[in-house]
Amino acid sequence: MGDVSVRAATPDDAAVICTIYNQGIEDRVATLETELRTPEERRQWMAGRGPRHPVVVAVTDEQVVGWGSLNSFNPRPAYDHVVDLSVYVERGWRGRGVGRVLLLHLLARAKTLGYHKMVLATFPYNEAGVALYQKMGFTPVGVYHEQGRLDGHWVDVLIMERML
Protein backbone atom coordinates (compact mmCIF):
# COMPACT_ATOMS: atom_id res chain seq x y z
CA MET A 1 0.00 0.00 0.00
CA GLY A 2 1.23 3.47 -0.88
CA ASP A 3 0.81 6.44 1.40
CA VAL A 4 -2.79 7.40 2.06
CA SER A 5 -3.63 11.08 1.86
CA VAL A 6 -6.87 12.89 2.54
CA ARG A 7 -8.35 15.67 0.46
CA ALA A 8 -11.66 17.47 0.11
CA ALA A 9 -14.18 15.52 -1.94
CA THR A 10 -15.33 17.02 -5.23
CA PRO A 11 -18.45 16.37 -7.31
CA ASP A 12 -16.29 14.12 -9.48
CA ASP A 13 -15.89 11.81 -6.45
CA ALA A 14 -19.64 11.19 -6.13
CA ALA A 15 -19.58 7.91 -8.07
CA VAL A 16 -16.79 6.33 -6.02
CA ILE A 17 -18.26 7.66 -2.76
CA CYS A 18 -21.54 6.06 -3.84
CA THR A 19 -19.83 2.73 -4.59
CA ILE A 20 -18.09 2.66 -1.21
CA TYR A 21 -21.25 3.69 0.66
CA ASN A 22 -23.26 1.01 -1.14
CA GLN A 23 -20.66 -1.57 -0.07
CA GLY A 24 -21.24 -0.49 3.53
CA ILE A 25 -24.98 -0.87 3.03
CA GLU A 26 -24.64 -4.30 1.40
CA ASP A 27 -22.11 -5.63 3.92
CA ARG A 28 -24.26 -4.63 6.92
CA VAL A 29 -21.25 -3.47 8.96
CA ALA A 30 -21.69 0.29 9.14
CA THR A 31 -25.21 1.60 8.69
CA LEU A 32 -28.88 0.87 9.22
CA GLU A 33 -29.45 2.21 5.72
CA THR A 34 -30.88 -0.46 3.42
CA GLU A 35 -31.54 1.41 0.17
CA LEU A 36 -28.63 1.64 -2.25
CA ARG A 37 -27.70 5.13 -3.40
CA THR A 38 -26.92 6.56 -6.83
CA PRO A 39 -24.03 8.79 -7.84
CA GLU A 40 -26.50 11.62 -8.53
CA GLU A 41 -28.03 11.30 -5.05
CA ARG A 42 -24.53 11.43 -3.50
CA ARG A 43 -23.66 14.45 -5.67
CA GLN A 44 -26.76 16.27 -4.41
CA TRP A 45 -26.00 15.21 -0.83
CA MET A 46 -22.50 16.69 -1.14
CA ALA A 47 -23.79 19.90 -2.75
CA GLY A 48 -26.26 20.46 0.11
CA ARG A 49 -23.60 20.50 2.83
CA GLY A 50 -22.23 23.62 4.46
CA PRO A 51 -18.62 24.50 5.33
CA ARG A 52 -18.91 23.01 8.84
CA HIS A 53 -19.88 19.62 7.40
CA PRO A 54 -17.15 18.66 4.93
CA VAL A 55 -16.81 15.44 2.97
CA VAL A 56 -13.29 14.12 2.42
CA VAL A 57 -11.78 11.21 0.54
CA ALA A 58 -8.79 9.00 1.29
CA VAL A 59 -6.55 8.52 -1.73
CA THR A 60 -3.65 6.18 -2.47
CA ASP A 61 -1.96 5.90 -5.85
CA GLU A 62 -4.60 8.30 -7.24
CA GLN A 63 -7.38 5.87 -6.22
CA VAL A 64 -10.13 6.83 -3.76
CA VAL A 65 -10.21 4.06 -1.14
CA GLY A 66 -12.46 5.62 1.50
CA TRP A 67 -14.44 8.66 2.49
CA GLY A 68 -15.57 10.43 5.60
CA SER A 69 -17.75 13.32 6.63
CA LEU A 70 -18.58 15.58 9.53
CA ASN A 71 -22.35 15.64 9.96
CA SER A 72 -24.85 17.73 11.85
CA PHE A 73 -25.69 16.08 15.16
CA ASN A 74 -28.85 18.06 15.79
CA PRO A 75 -30.24 21.22 14.15
CA ARG A 76 -30.92 22.97 17.48
CA PRO A 77 -28.41 25.79 18.18
CA ALA A 78 -27.53 24.30 21.58
CA TYR A 79 -25.83 21.43 19.69
CA ASP A 80 -23.74 23.61 17.35
CA HIS A 81 -20.51 22.40 18.98
CA VAL A 82 -21.28 18.68 18.67
CA VAL A 83 -20.55 16.88 15.42
CA ASP A 84 -21.36 13.38 14.18
CA LEU A 85 -18.97 11.54 11.90
CA SER A 86 -19.12 8.98 9.12
CA VAL A 87 -16.22 6.87 7.85
CA TYR A 88 -16.51 4.32 5.05
CA VAL A 89 -13.65 2.29 3.55
CA GLU A 90 -13.71 0.40 0.26
CA ARG A 91 -14.13 -3.27 1.16
CA GLY A 92 -10.79 -4.34 -0.35
CA TRP A 93 -8.99 -1.71 1.74
CA ARG A 94 -10.57 -2.43 5.13
CA GLY A 95 -8.10 -3.32 7.86
CA ARG A 96 -5.22 -1.52 6.13
CA GLY A 97 -5.19 1.77 8.04
CA VAL A 98 -7.43 3.84 5.76
CA GLY A 99 -10.11 4.32 8.43
CA ARG A 100 -7.47 5.51 10.91
CA VAL A 101 -6.12 8.08 8.43
CA LEU A 102 -9.63 9.37 7.74
CA LEU A 103 -10.49 9.52 11.43
CA LEU A 104 -7.29 11.41 12.30
CA HIS A 105 -8.07 13.93 9.58
CA LEU A 106 -11.69 14.36 10.70
CA LEU A 107 -10.67 14.82 14.34
CA ALA A 108 -8.23 17.57 13.40
CA ARG A 109 -10.74 19.18 11.07
CA ALA A 110 -13.46 19.13 13.74
CA LYS A 111 -11.14 20.94 16.16
CA THR A 112 -10.27 23.53 13.51
CA LEU A 113 -13.98 24.10 12.89
CA GLY A 114 -14.55 24.79 16.60
CA TYR A 115 -16.37 21.63 17.63
CA HIS A 116 -16.23 20.62 21.28
CA LYS A 117 -17.30 17.00 20.96
CA MET A 118 -17.51 14.30 18.29
CA VAL A 119 -20.07 11.51 18.45
CA LEU A 120 -20.68 8.40 16.41
CA ALA A 121 -23.02 5.45 16.16
CA THR A 122 -21.72 2.01 15.24
CA PHE A 123 -22.73 -1.61 15.48
CA PRO A 124 -21.36 -3.37 18.57
CA TYR A 125 -20.45 -6.34 16.36
CA ASN A 126 -18.22 -4.13 14.18
CA GLU A 127 -15.28 -5.16 16.35
CA ALA A 128 -12.57 -3.63 14.15
CA GLY A 129 -14.39 -0.29 14.04
CA VAL A 130 -15.07 -0.23 17.77
CA ALA A 131 -11.42 -1.09 18.50
CA LEU A 132 -10.23 1.73 16.23
CA TYR A 133 -12.60 4.25 17.79
CA GLN A 134 -11.46 3.29 21.29
CA LYS A 135 -7.81 3.52 20.24
CA MET A 136 -8.56 7.02 18.95
CA GLY A 137 -10.00 8.12 22.32
CA PHE A 138 -13.72 7.49 21.86
CA THR A 139 -15.58 6.05 24.82
CA PRO A 140 -18.87 4.16 24.80
CA VAL A 141 -21.84 6.16 26.05
CA GLY A 142 -24.53 3.54 25.73
CA VAL A 143 -26.42 1.18 23.49
CA TYR A 144 -29.68 1.72 21.70
CA HIS A 145 -31.11 -1.78 21.95
CA GLU A 146 -33.00 -3.10 18.93
CA GLN A 147 -32.65 0.29 17.22
CA GLY A 148 -33.42 -0.98 13.75
CA ARG A 149 -33.99 -4.04 11.61
CA LEU A 150 -31.61 -5.48 9.07
CA ASP A 151 -32.50 -8.60 7.13
CA GLY A 152 -35.36 -9.37 9.51
CA HIS A 153 -33.25 -9.09 12.68
CA TRP A 154 -33.15 -6.40 15.35
CA VAL A 155 -29.81 -4.60 15.52
CA ASP A 156 -28.30 -2.75 18.49
CA VAL A 157 -26.40 0.52 17.95
CA LEU A 158 -23.46 1.55 20.13
CA ILE A 159 -23.07 5.29 20.78
CA MET A 160 -19.55 6.64 21.39
CA GLU A 161 -18.13 10.11 22.02
CA ARG A 162 -14.85 11.96 22.27
CA MET A 163 -14.22 15.40 23.68
CA LEU A 164 -12.07 17.48 21.38
CSV table of C-alpha atoms in Angstrom, one decimal:
chain,number,residue,atom,x,y,z
A,1,MET,CA,0.0,0.0,0.0
A,2,GLY,CA,1.2,3.5,-0.9
A,3,ASP,CA,0.8,6.4,1.4
A,4,VAL,CA,-2.8,7.4,2.1
A,5,SER,CA,-3.6,11.1,1.9
A,6,VAL,CA,-6.9,12.9,2.5
A,7,ARG,CA,-8.3,15.7,0.5
A,8,ALA,CA,-11.7,17.5,0.1
A,9,ALA,CA,-14.2,15.5,-1.9
A,10,THR,CA,-15.3,17.0,-5.2
A,11,PRO,CA,-18.5,16.4,-7.3
A,12,ASP,CA,-16.3,14.1,-9.5
A,13,ASP,CA,-15.9,11.8,-6.4
A,14,ALA,CA,-19.6,11.2,-6.1
A,15,ALA,CA,-19.6,7.9,-8.1
A,16,VAL,CA,-16.8,6.3,-6.0
A,17,ILE,CA,-18.3,7.7,-2.8
A,18,CYS,CA,-21.5,6.1,-3.8
A,19,THR,CA,-19.8,2.7,-4.6
A,20,ILE,CA,-18.1,2.7,-1.2
A,21,TYR,CA,-21.2,3.7,0.7
A,22,ASN,CA,-23.3,1.0,-1.1
A,23,GLN,CA,-20.7,-1.6,-0.1
A,24,GLY,CA,-21.2,-0.5,3.5
A,25,ILE,CA,-25.0,-0.9,3.0
A,26,GLU,CA,-24.6,-4.3,1.4
A,27,ASP,CA,-22.1,-5.6,3.9
A,28,ARG,CA,-24.3,-4.6,6.9
A,29,VAL,CA,-21.3,-3.5,9.0
A,30,ALA,CA,-21.7,0.3,9.1
A,31,THR,CA,-25.2,1.6,8.7
A,32,LEU,CA,-28.9,0.9,9.2
A,33,GLU,CA,-29.4,2.2,5.7
A,34,THR,CA,-30.9,-0.5,3.4
A,35,GLU,CA,-31.5,1.4,0.2
A,36,LEU,CA,-28.6,1.6,-2.3
A,37,ARG,CA,-27.7,5.1,-3.4
A,38,THR,CA,-26.9,6.6,-6.8
A,39,PRO,CA,-24.0,8.8,-7.8
A,40,GLU,CA,-26.5,11.6,-8.5
A,41,GLU,CA,-28.0,11.3,-5.1
A,42,ARG,CA,-24.5,11.4,-3.5
A,43,ARG,CA,-23.7,14.5,-5.7
A,44,GLN,CA,-26.8,16.3,-4.4
A,45,TRP,CA,-26.0,15.2,-0.8
A,46,MET,CA,-22.5,16.7,-1.1
A,47,ALA,CA,-23.8,19.9,-2.7
A,48,GLY,CA,-26.3,20.5,0.1
A,49,ARG,CA,-23.6,20.5,2.8
A,50,GLY,CA,-22.2,23.6,4.5
A,51,PRO,CA,-18.6,24.5,5.3
A,52,ARG,CA,-18.9,23.0,8.8
A,53,HIS,CA,-19.9,19.6,7.4
A,54,PRO,CA,-17.1,18.7,4.9
A,55,VAL,CA,-16.8,15.4,3.0
A,56,VAL,CA,-13.3,14.1,2.4
A,57,VAL,CA,-11.8,11.2,0.5
A,58,ALA,CA,-8.8,9.0,1.3
A,59,VAL,CA,-6.6,8.5,-1.7
A,60,THR,CA,-3.7,6.2,-2.5
A,61,ASP,CA,-2.0,5.9,-5.8
A,62,GLU,CA,-4.6,8.3,-7.2
A,63,GLN,CA,-7.4,5.9,-6.2
A,64,VAL,CA,-10.1,6.8,-3.8
A,65,VAL,CA,-10.2,4.1,-1.1
A,66,GLY,CA,-12.5,5.6,1.5
A,67,TRP,CA,-14.4,8.7,2.5
A,68,GLY,CA,-15.6,10.4,5.6
A,69,SER,CA,-17.7,13.3,6.6
A,70,LEU,CA,-18.6,15.6,9.5
A,71,ASN,CA,-22.4,15.6,10.0
A,72,SER,CA,-24.8,17.7,11.8
A,73,PHE,CA,-25.7,16.1,15.2
A,74,ASN,CA,-28.9,18.1,15.8
A,75,PRO,CA,-30.2,21.2,14.2
A,76,ARG,CA,-30.9,23.0,17.5
A,77,PRO,CA,-28.4,25.8,18.2
A,78,ALA,CA,-27.5,24.3,21.6
A,79,TYR,CA,-25.8,21.4,19.7
A,80,ASP,CA,-23.7,23.6,17.3
A,81,HIS,CA,-20.5,22.4,19.0
A,82,VAL,CA,-21.3,18.7,18.7
A,83,VAL,CA,-20.6,16.9,15.4
A,84,ASP,CA,-21.4,13.4,14.2
A,85,LEU,CA,-19.0,11.5,11.9
A,86,SER,CA,-19.1,9.0,9.1
A,87,VAL,CA,-16.2,6.9,7.9
A,88,TYR,CA,-16.5,4.3,5.1
A,89,VAL,CA,-13.6,2.3,3.6
A,90,GLU,CA,-13.7,0.4,0.3
A,91,ARG,CA,-14.1,-3.3,1.2
A,92,GLY,CA,-10.8,-4.3,-0.3
A,93,TRP,CA,-9.0,-1.7,1.7
A,94,ARG,CA,-10.6,-2.4,5.1
A,95,GLY,CA,-8.1,-3.3,7.9
A,96,ARG,CA,-5.2,-1.5,6.1
A,97,GLY,CA,-5.2,1.8,8.0
A,98,VAL,CA,-7.4,3.8,5.8
A,99,GLY,CA,-10.1,4.3,8.4
A,100,ARG,CA,-7.5,5.5,10.9
A,101,VAL,CA,-6.1,8.1,8.4
A,102,LEU,CA,-9.6,9.4,7.7
A,103,LEU,CA,-10.5,9.5,11.4
A,104,LEU,CA,-7.3,11.4,12.3
A,105,HIS,CA,-8.1,13.9,9.6
A,106,LEU,CA,-11.7,14.4,10.7
A,107,LEU,CA,-10.7,14.8,14.3
A,108,ALA,CA,-8.2,17.6,13.4
A,109,ARG,CA,-10.7,19.2,11.1
A,110,ALA,CA,-13.5,19.1,13.7
A,111,LYS,CA,-11.1,20.9,16.2
A,112,THR,CA,-10.3,23.5,13.5
A,113,LEU,CA,-14.0,24.1,12.9
A,114,GLY,CA,-14.6,24.8,16.6
A,115,TYR,CA,-16.4,21.6,17.6
A,116,HIS,CA,-16.2,20.6,21.3
A,117,LYS,CA,-17.3,17.0,21.0
A,118,MET,CA,-17.5,14.3,18.3
A,119,VAL,CA,-20.1,11.5,18.4
A,120,LEU,CA,-20.7,8.4,16.4
A,121,ALA,CA,-23.0,5.5,16.2
A,122,THR,CA,-21.7,2.0,15.2
A,123,PHE,CA,-22.7,-1.6,15.5
A,124,PRO,CA,-21.4,-3.4,18.6
A,125,TYR,CA,-20.4,-6.3,16.4
A,126,ASN,CA,-18.2,-4.1,14.2
A,127,GLU,CA,-15.3,-5.2,16.4
A,128,ALA,CA,-12.6,-3.6,14.2
A,129,GLY,CA,-14.4,-0.3,14.0
A,130,VAL,CA,-15.1,-0.2,17.8
A,131,ALA,CA,-11.4,-1.1,18.5
A,132,LEU,CA,-10.2,1.7,16.2
A,133,TYR,CA,-12.6,4.2,17.8
A,134,GLN,CA,-11.5,3.3,21.3
A,135,LYS,CA,-7.8,3.5,20.2
A,136,MET,CA,-8.6,7.0,19.0
A,137,GLY,CA,-10.0,8.1,22.3
A,138,PHE,CA,-13.7,7.5,21.9
A,139,THR,CA,-15.6,6.0,24.8
A,140,PRO,CA,-18.9,4.2,24.8
A,141,VAL,CA,-21.8,6.2,26.0
A,142,GLY,CA,-24.5,3.5,25.7
A,143,VAL,CA,-26.4,1.2,23.5
A,144,TYR,CA,-29.7,1.7,21.7
A,145,HIS,CA,-31.1,-1.8,22.0
A,146,GLU,CA,-33.0,-3.1,18.9
A,147,GLN,CA,-32.7,0.3,17.2
A,148,GLY,CA,-33.4,-1.0,13.7
A,149,ARG,CA,-34.0,-4.0,11.6
A,150,LEU,CA,-31.6,-5.5,9.1
A,151,ASP,CA,-32.5,-8.6,7.1
A,152,GLY,CA,-35.4,-9.4,9.5
A,153,HIS,CA,-33.3,-9.1,12.7
A,154,TRP,CA,-33.1,-6.4,15.4
A,155,VAL,CA,-29.8,-4.6,15.5
A,156,ASP,CA,-28.3,-2.7,18.5
A,157,VAL,CA,-26.4,0.5,18.0
A,158,LEU,CA,-23.5,1.6,20.1
A,159,ILE,CA,-23.1,5.3,20.8
A,160,MET,CA,-19.6,6.6,21.4
A,161,GLU,CA,-18.1,10.1,22.0
A,162,ARG,CA,-14.8,12.0,22.3
A,163,MET,CA,-14.2,15.4,23.7
A,164,LEU,CA,-12.1,17.5,21.4
